[in-house]
Short mmCIF file of C-alpha atoms in Angstrom, two decimals:
data_model
loop_
_atom_site.label_atom_id
_atom_site.label_comp_id
_atom_site.label_asym_id
_atom_site.label_seq_id
_atom_site.Cartn_x
_atom_site.Cartn_y
_atom_site.Cartn_z
CA MET A 1 26.90 -27.28 5.27
CA SER A 2 25.52 -30.91 5.41
CA ILE A 3 22.19 -32.32 4.25
CA ASP A 4 20.34 -35.28 4.84
CA THR A 5 17.50 -36.09 2.43
CA ASP A 6 16.60 -39.67 3.13
CA TYR A 7 13.42 -38.86 3.95
CA ARG A 8 10.65 -36.15 2.88
CA LEU A 9 11.68 -33.50 5.29
CA ALA A 10 15.43 -33.04 4.84
CA SER A 11 18.09 -31.93 7.93
CA LEU A 12 20.35 -29.08 7.37
CA THR A 13 22.97 -27.75 9.37
CA LEU A 14 24.68 -24.40 8.68
CA SER A 15 26.97 -21.92 10.64
CA GLY A 16 28.92 -18.76 10.06
CA SER A 17 27.92 -14.99 9.04
CA HIS A 18 24.34 -14.26 8.26
CA TYR A 19 25.33 -13.84 4.65
CA ASP A 20 26.98 -17.44 4.71
CA ILE A 21 23.53 -18.73 6.27
CA GLY A 22 21.52 -17.06 3.80
CA ARG A 23 23.68 -18.53 0.91
CA GLY A 24 23.51 -21.75 2.44
CA LEU A 25 19.69 -21.47 2.50
CA GLY A 26 19.69 -20.41 -0.94
CA ARG A 27 22.01 -23.54 -2.28
CA HIS A 28 19.85 -25.87 -0.45
CA GLY A 29 16.67 -24.55 -2.16
CA ALA A 30 17.92 -23.03 -5.43
CA SER A 31 17.10 -26.18 -7.68
CA LEU A 32 13.29 -26.35 -6.22
CA VAL A 33 12.92 -22.70 -6.66
CA HIS A 34 14.05 -22.74 -10.27
CA GLY A 35 12.22 -25.94 -11.01
CA HIS A 36 8.74 -24.85 -9.52
CA LEU A 37 8.44 -21.50 -7.14
CA VAL A 38 9.56 -19.20 -10.28
CA LYS A 39 6.96 -20.91 -12.02
CA THR A 40 3.81 -20.40 -9.76
CA TYR A 41 0.92 -18.16 -9.84
CA ALA A 42 2.19 -16.73 -6.13
CA TRP A 43 5.75 -15.92 -7.73
CA ALA A 44 4.34 -14.09 -10.76
CA THR A 45 1.87 -12.16 -8.04
CA VAL A 46 4.61 -11.01 -5.68
CA MET A 47 7.01 -10.07 -8.55
CA ALA A 48 4.46 -7.94 -10.17
CA LEU A 49 4.59 -6.01 -6.69
CA ARG A 50 8.48 -5.94 -6.51
CA HIS A 51 8.67 -1.97 -7.18
CA ASP A 52 5.99 -1.50 -5.01
CA ASP A 53 6.41 1.60 -2.40
CA ARG A 54 5.74 -0.41 0.48
CA ILE A 55 8.77 -3.17 -0.65
CA ARG A 56 11.24 0.04 -1.45
CA ALA A 57 10.16 1.25 2.28
CA ALA A 58 10.50 -2.26 4.06
CA ARG A 59 14.03 -2.45 2.11
CA SER A 60 15.20 1.01 4.02
CA VAL A 61 13.92 0.15 7.32
CA VAL A 62 15.54 -3.19 7.43
CA GLU A 63 18.65 -1.76 6.25
CA GLU A 64 18.64 0.79 9.32
CA ARG A 65 17.09 -1.59 12.06
CA TYR A 66 18.57 -5.09 10.84
CA PRO A 67 21.32 -5.00 8.46
CA GLN A 68 22.52 -8.45 9.53
CA TYR A 69 19.22 -9.73 8.15
CA LEU A 70 19.32 -7.95 4.62
CA GLN A 71 22.88 -9.66 4.75
CA GLU A 72 20.88 -12.97 5.13
CA LEU A 73 18.94 -11.87 2.58
CA SER A 74 21.48 -10.96 0.17
CA GLY A 75 23.25 -14.27 0.80
CA LEU A 76 20.06 -15.89 -0.01
CA ALA A 77 19.72 -14.45 -3.36
CA ASP A 78 23.22 -15.22 -4.13
CA GLY A 79 22.72 -18.96 -3.30
CA LEU A 80 19.50 -19.35 -5.39
CA GLU A 81 21.24 -17.47 -7.91
CA LEU A 82 18.36 -14.86 -8.24
CA PRO A 83 18.08 -11.18 -8.41
CA PHE A 84 18.20 -9.79 -4.80
CA ASP A 85 15.22 -7.42 -5.43
CA GLU A 86 13.05 -10.63 -6.24
CA VAL A 87 14.29 -12.45 -3.27
CA PHE A 88 13.44 -9.44 -1.14
CA ALA A 89 10.31 -9.33 -2.59
CA TRP A 90 9.22 -12.85 -2.31
CA ASN A 91 10.25 -12.23 1.35
CA CYS A 92 7.54 -9.45 1.96
CA ARG A 93 5.00 -11.60 0.11
CA GLY A 94 2.40 -11.45 2.94
CA ASP A 95 2.86 -7.78 3.41
CA VAL A 96 1.82 -7.02 -0.13
CA TRP A 97 -0.66 -9.88 -0.89
CA ALA A 98 -3.17 -10.70 1.54
CA MET A 99 -3.41 -14.27 -0.47
CA ALA A 100 0.01 -15.50 -0.23
CA PRO A 101 0.20 -19.31 0.44
CA ASP A 102 0.72 -19.82 4.00
CA GLY A 103 -1.89 -21.33 6.45
CA CYS A 104 -1.35 -23.26 9.47
CA THR A 105 -2.99 -24.34 12.82
CA THR A 106 -1.38 -24.28 16.36
CA VAL A 107 -3.30 -26.01 19.50
CA GLN A 108 -2.16 -23.99 22.71
CA ILE A 109 -2.44 -26.34 25.91
CA PRO A 110 -1.68 -24.18 29.13
CA GLY A 111 -0.60 -25.32 32.29
CA SER A 112 2.63 -25.76 34.66
CA PHE A 113 4.18 -27.48 31.63
CA PRO A 114 2.50 -25.85 28.68
CA VAL A 115 2.24 -27.46 25.17
CA ILE A 116 2.64 -26.10 21.72
CA ALA A 117 1.41 -27.97 18.89
CA HIS A 118 1.50 -26.97 15.18
CA ASN A 119 0.80 -28.08 11.58
CA GLU A 120 2.93 -26.31 8.98
CA ASP A 121 0.90 -25.91 5.76
CA GLY A 122 2.36 -24.56 2.64
CA ASP A 123 2.88 -24.89 -1.12
CA PRO A 124 2.86 -28.94 -1.38
CA GLY A 125 5.28 -27.87 -4.61
CA LEU A 126 7.65 -27.04 -1.97
CA ARG A 127 7.63 -30.04 0.21
CA SER A 128 10.79 -31.78 -1.23
CA ARG A 129 13.28 -29.02 -0.47
CA CYS A 130 11.86 -27.84 3.09
CA ALA A 131 14.08 -28.56 5.85
CA LEU A 132 14.40 -28.70 9.54
CA ALA A 133 17.30 -26.24 10.07
CA THR A 134 20.05 -26.39 12.68
CA ILE A 135 21.42 -22.84 12.53
CA THR A 136 24.36 -21.36 14.68
CA PRO A 137 25.32 -17.66 13.16
CA ASN A 138 28.52 -16.10 14.44
CA GLN A 139 26.39 -13.49 16.13
CA GLY A 140 23.02 -14.11 17.56
CA GLN A 141 21.16 -16.76 19.08
CA PRO A 142 21.44 -20.24 17.66
CA PHE A 143 18.11 -22.36 16.97
CA THR A 144 16.44 -24.66 15.20
CA ALA A 145 13.72 -23.75 12.81
CA PHE A 146 11.47 -25.35 9.91
CA VAL A 147 12.76 -23.43 6.57
CA TYR A 148 11.09 -23.33 3.02
CA PRO A 149 13.24 -23.17 0.19
CA GLY A 150 13.13 -19.58 -0.77
CA SER A 151 12.90 -17.91 2.64
CA ILE A 152 14.74 -17.01 5.66
CA PRO A 153 13.65 -18.61 8.72
CA GLY A 154 11.50 -17.68 11.47
CA HIS A 155 8.17 -17.40 9.69
CA THR A 156 7.21 -21.40 10.86
CA PHE A 157 7.94 -22.93 14.14
CA ALA A 158 11.40 -22.70 15.62
CA ILE A 159 13.24 -22.79 19.03
CA ASN A 160 16.40 -20.99 20.06
CA GLY A 161 19.30 -21.40 22.32
CA SER A 162 17.35 -19.71 24.89
CA GLY A 163 14.59 -22.15 25.02
CA LEU A 164 12.10 -19.74 23.59
CA VAL A 165 9.67 -21.52 21.15
CA LEU A 166 7.69 -19.76 18.65
CA THR A 167 5.19 -21.03 16.27
CA VAL A 168 3.72 -18.77 13.41
CA ASN A 169 0.42 -18.36 11.68
CA ASN A 170 -0.38 -16.49 8.46
CA ILE A 171 -2.89 -13.64 9.22
CA ARG A 172 -4.56 -12.50 6.05
CA SER A 173 -5.12 -9.01 6.84
CA THR A 174 -6.04 -6.33 3.73
CA LEU A 175 -4.31 -3.12 5.55
CA ALA A 176 -0.72 -3.58 5.16
CA GLY A 177 1.60 -0.58 5.43
CA ASP A 178 5.10 0.59 5.67
CA GLY A 179 7.50 -0.89 8.02
CA LEU A 180 9.19 -4.14 8.87
CA PRO A 181 8.32 -7.26 6.61
CA ARG A 182 6.63 -9.85 9.00
CA MET A 183 8.95 -12.14 7.92
CA VAL A 184 12.33 -9.78 9.05
CA LEU A 185 10.15 -9.18 12.08
CA SER A 186 9.82 -12.97 12.78
CA ARG A 187 13.52 -13.47 11.78
CA ALA A 188 14.32 -10.90 14.67
CA VAL A 189 12.15 -13.22 17.26
CA LEU A 190 14.44 -15.88 16.79
CA ASP A 191 17.30 -13.56 18.43
CA CYS A 192 15.32 -12.90 21.52
CA ALA A 193 16.49 -14.22 24.77
CA THR A 194 13.31 -13.79 26.42
CA ILE A 195 9.53 -14.32 25.94
CA ASP A 196 9.54 -10.42 27.32
CA ALA A 197 12.17 -9.16 24.86
CA ALA A 198 10.05 -10.85 21.84
CA LEU A 199 6.53 -9.14 23.15
CA THR A 200 8.53 -5.99 23.44
CA LEU A 201 9.85 -6.12 20.07
CA LEU A 202 6.58 -7.35 18.43
CA SER A 203 4.31 -4.55 19.88
CA GLU A 204 6.61 -1.73 19.55
CA ALA A 205 8.84 -2.26 16.06
CA PRO A 206 7.33 -0.38 12.70
CA ARG A 207 5.19 -3.58 11.26
CA SER A 208 4.19 -4.02 7.76
CA GLY A 209 2.00 -7.17 7.61
CA ALA A 210 0.37 -9.32 9.83
CA PHE A 211 0.98 -12.46 11.83
CA HIS A 212 0.17 -14.26 14.76
CA PHE A 213 2.84 -16.05 17.47
CA THR A 214 2.44 -18.42 19.91
CA LEU A 215 5.57 -17.90 22.34
CA ALA A 216 6.75 -19.94 25.35
CA GLN A 217 10.05 -20.81 27.07
CA ALA A 218 11.77 -23.33 28.90
CA GLY A 219 11.35 -22.83 32.77
CA GLN A 220 8.34 -20.68 32.39
CA SER A 221 4.50 -21.59 32.44
CA ARG A 222 3.59 -18.57 30.53
CA LEU A 223 1.42 -19.68 27.27
CA VAL A 224 1.19 -16.15 25.03
CA SER A 225 -0.69 -15.24 21.83
CA VAL A 226 0.02 -12.49 19.91
CA GLU A 227 -1.47 -11.06 16.91
CA PHE A 228 -0.50 -8.57 15.06
CA THR A 229 -1.22 -6.27 11.95
CA HIS A 230 0.07 -3.18 10.54
CA ALA A 231 -1.82 -1.00 12.87
CA ASN A 232 -2.72 -2.74 16.21
CA CYS A 233 -0.87 -5.48 18.06
CA SER A 234 -2.78 -7.84 20.56
CA ILE A 235 -1.20 -9.85 23.41
CA ALA A 236 -3.38 -12.50 25.53
CA GLU A 237 -2.18 -14.99 27.96
CA ILE A 238 -3.58 -18.69 27.25
CA ALA A 239 -5.52 -19.77 30.24
CA SER A 240 -7.41 -22.78 28.67
CA PRO A 241 -6.72 -24.96 25.97
CA ALA A 242 -6.90 -22.84 22.21
CA VAL A 243 -6.63 -23.58 18.52
CA HIS A 244 -5.57 -20.66 16.47
CA ALA A 245 -6.16 -21.50 12.77
CA ASN A 246 -4.21 -18.29 10.53
CA HIS A 247 -6.89 -15.59 11.08
CA LEU A 248 -7.49 -12.83 13.61
CA VAL A 249 -9.45 -14.35 16.86
CA HIS A 250 -8.59 -11.82 19.63
CA VAL A 251 -11.71 -10.14 20.77
CA GLU A 252 -9.34 -6.70 20.64
CA MET A 253 -8.97 -7.22 16.83
CA ALA A 254 -12.39 -8.25 15.58
CA PHE A 255 -12.56 -4.76 13.76
CA GLU A 256 -9.24 -5.62 11.69
CA PRO A 257 -10.29 -6.35 8.13
CA GLN A 258 -8.96 -9.83 6.89
CA ILE A 259 -9.71 -12.59 4.57
CA ILE A 260 -10.84 -15.54 6.17
CA THR A 261 -10.58 -18.34 3.86
CA GLY A 262 -13.19 -21.44 4.26
CA SER A 263 -10.34 -23.82 5.34
CA SER A 264 -9.33 -21.48 7.94
CA GLY A 265 -12.39 -21.24 9.18
CA SER A 266 -13.36 -24.68 9.16
CA ARG A 267 -9.90 -25.70 10.81
CA GLN A 268 -10.85 -22.99 13.58
CA GLU A 269 -14.41 -24.28 14.25
CA ARG A 270 -13.20 -27.98 13.95
CA GLY A 271 -10.15 -27.54 16.26
CA GLN A 272 -11.79 -25.83 19.24
CA ASP A 273 -14.63 -28.33 18.77
CA ILE A 274 -12.68 -31.03 19.38
CA LEU A 275 -11.03 -29.10 22.43
CA ASP A 276 -14.22 -28.33 23.87
CA ALA A 277 -15.76 -31.91 24.01
CA ASN A 278 -13.06 -33.25 26.05
CA ASP A 279 -12.87 -32.61 30.03
CA GLU A 280 -9.03 -32.83 29.78
CA PRO A 281 -7.13 -31.43 26.96
CA PRO A 282 -6.80 -34.28 23.91
CA ALA A 283 -3.15 -35.35 22.73
CA PRO A 284 -2.58 -32.39 20.38
CA LEU A 285 -1.59 -34.72 17.84
CA SER A 286 -5.40 -35.81 17.58
CA VAL A 287 -5.98 -32.17 16.66
CA LEU A 288 -3.83 -31.53 14.56
CA TRP A 289 -4.02 -34.74 12.55
CA ASP A 290 -7.94 -34.66 12.37
CA GLN A 291 -9.45 -35.42 9.14
CA GLU A 292 -13.18 -35.54 10.06
CA HIS A 293 -14.21 -32.40 7.91
CA ARG A 294 -13.24 -34.41 4.55
CA ILE A 295 -13.51 -31.27 2.50
CA LEU A 296 -12.17 -28.74 4.53
CA PRO A 297 -9.91 -30.73 7.34
CA ILE A 298 -7.41 -30.04 9.72
CA TYR A 299 -4.71 -31.99 8.63
CA ARG A 300 -4.78 -31.08 4.80
CA VAL A 301 -3.55 -33.57 1.84
CA GLN A 302 -5.79 -32.66 -1.06
CA PRO A 303 -4.05 -32.06 -4.42
CA ASP A 304 -6.44 -29.63 -4.99
CA ASP A 305 -6.89 -27.72 -2.06
CA PRO A 306 -8.68 -24.58 -2.37
CA ASP A 307 -5.94 -22.48 -0.50
CA ASN A 308 -3.25 -24.57 -2.65
CA GLU A 309 -1.81 -25.69 1.06
CA ASN A 310 -1.05 -29.10 2.41
CA THR A 311 0.33 -30.29 5.72
CA LEU A 312 3.97 -30.20 5.19
CA ALA A 313 5.17 -30.85 8.81
CA THR A 314 3.82 -31.00 12.83
CA ALA A 315 6.03 -30.20 15.67
CA VAL A 316 4.98 -30.67 19.12
CA PHE A 317 6.98 -28.54 21.87
CA LYS A 318 6.51 -29.76 25.67
CA ILE A 319 7.80 -26.92 27.94
CA GLY A 320 10.20 -28.30 31.00
CA ARG A 321 11.37 -26.68 34.06
CA ASP A 322 14.89 -26.33 32.52
CA SER A 323 14.18 -27.81 29.15
CA VAL A 324 12.17 -28.41 25.77
CA ASP A 325 10.80 -31.81 24.59
CA TRP A 326 10.02 -31.43 20.96
CA ALA A 327 9.34 -33.72 18.22
CA VAL A 328 8.78 -33.18 14.32
CA TYR A 329 6.32 -35.42 12.12
CA ASP A 330 6.50 -35.41 8.42
CA SER A 331 3.12 -37.16 7.70
CA ALA A 332 0.07 -37.96 10.04
CA GLY A 333 0.48 -41.50 11.78
CA SER A 334 4.06 -41.60 11.59
CA ALA A 335 6.84 -41.74 14.01
CA ALA A 336 8.91 -38.63 14.85
CA ARG A 337 11.08 -37.74 11.80
CA PHE A 338 13.09 -35.62 14.36
CA GLU A 339 12.89 -35.49 18.07
CA ASN A 340 15.18 -33.75 21.09
CA THR A 341 14.23 -34.76 24.57
CA GLY A 342 16.23 -34.01 27.71
CA LEU A 343 18.34 -31.48 26.44
CA LYS A 344 19.00 -29.02 29.15
CA ILE A 345 18.84 -25.39 28.47
CA ALA A 346 20.09 -22.59 30.61
CA THR A 347 16.83 -20.72 31.68
CA MET A 348 16.37 -16.70 32.30
#
């Protein structure tokens, strides 16, 4: 395991078995998890639910369908030096608690060469041990993903070895149920070789909580938006520039009960206003770094943010014929902290 912490957003490289990868992630985040996360209201709220029937059911279905990710979670717990039950519950946080602190905004720009851009918003207290992780499992797809201390990969933004790009937004559904934890389901998407495989997985799997995905892939012009809850899954091809600010916006999902925070509603409205005001799609960073709404901006840095979230990183993915150019920024207006351009990917 190698770690670079010269800047706010670290780089992390891991390989080996799923257990090894989980343990490496745990060791990287352990000091911050013990120093901050386990002392938060969010952690206490989820731990009070760790014996909930939904979490017991979730563990059974993960063990049956995805034992490799259960090993990842086991390694994560050992690396963190925390009980497995607590770490598993934390990775089910959005399935049992609608107000889990995960926000995010995604800009979707379709075309012959689509662009996905994404603000990763989360607990600012976790910033110092977040990382851009390059992970090569012994089995499954290699991938690069933004990772949080205490969590398995997949529920933020990522690109895998097949050129599949995914960004993930929290949905605060109030009707979760038995099924796969949404974070395990998103981890499984990282192992998909195609958009269609990911769509089949998301639509057919038993789901516990709710998420939004934006999907694209090298060699394809498709740009796909997926909203799912415990009961329903909506898949839409993006035909015009759009923004998604972590609540259900598909017409087919309008009847689903959810919590839309003031920040989520404001970011959705402001982002769409910026897109609508331009004849041509604007630069995605001009949307994601916007702070025109001073109280509830798209780019979030307030220490008293009402959702207890700040923007921890911004990613831009430009989809090509046989490659994906991407860049990750750890502060607005800065040069890219990480970038990868011109790398050829074997397209399907």
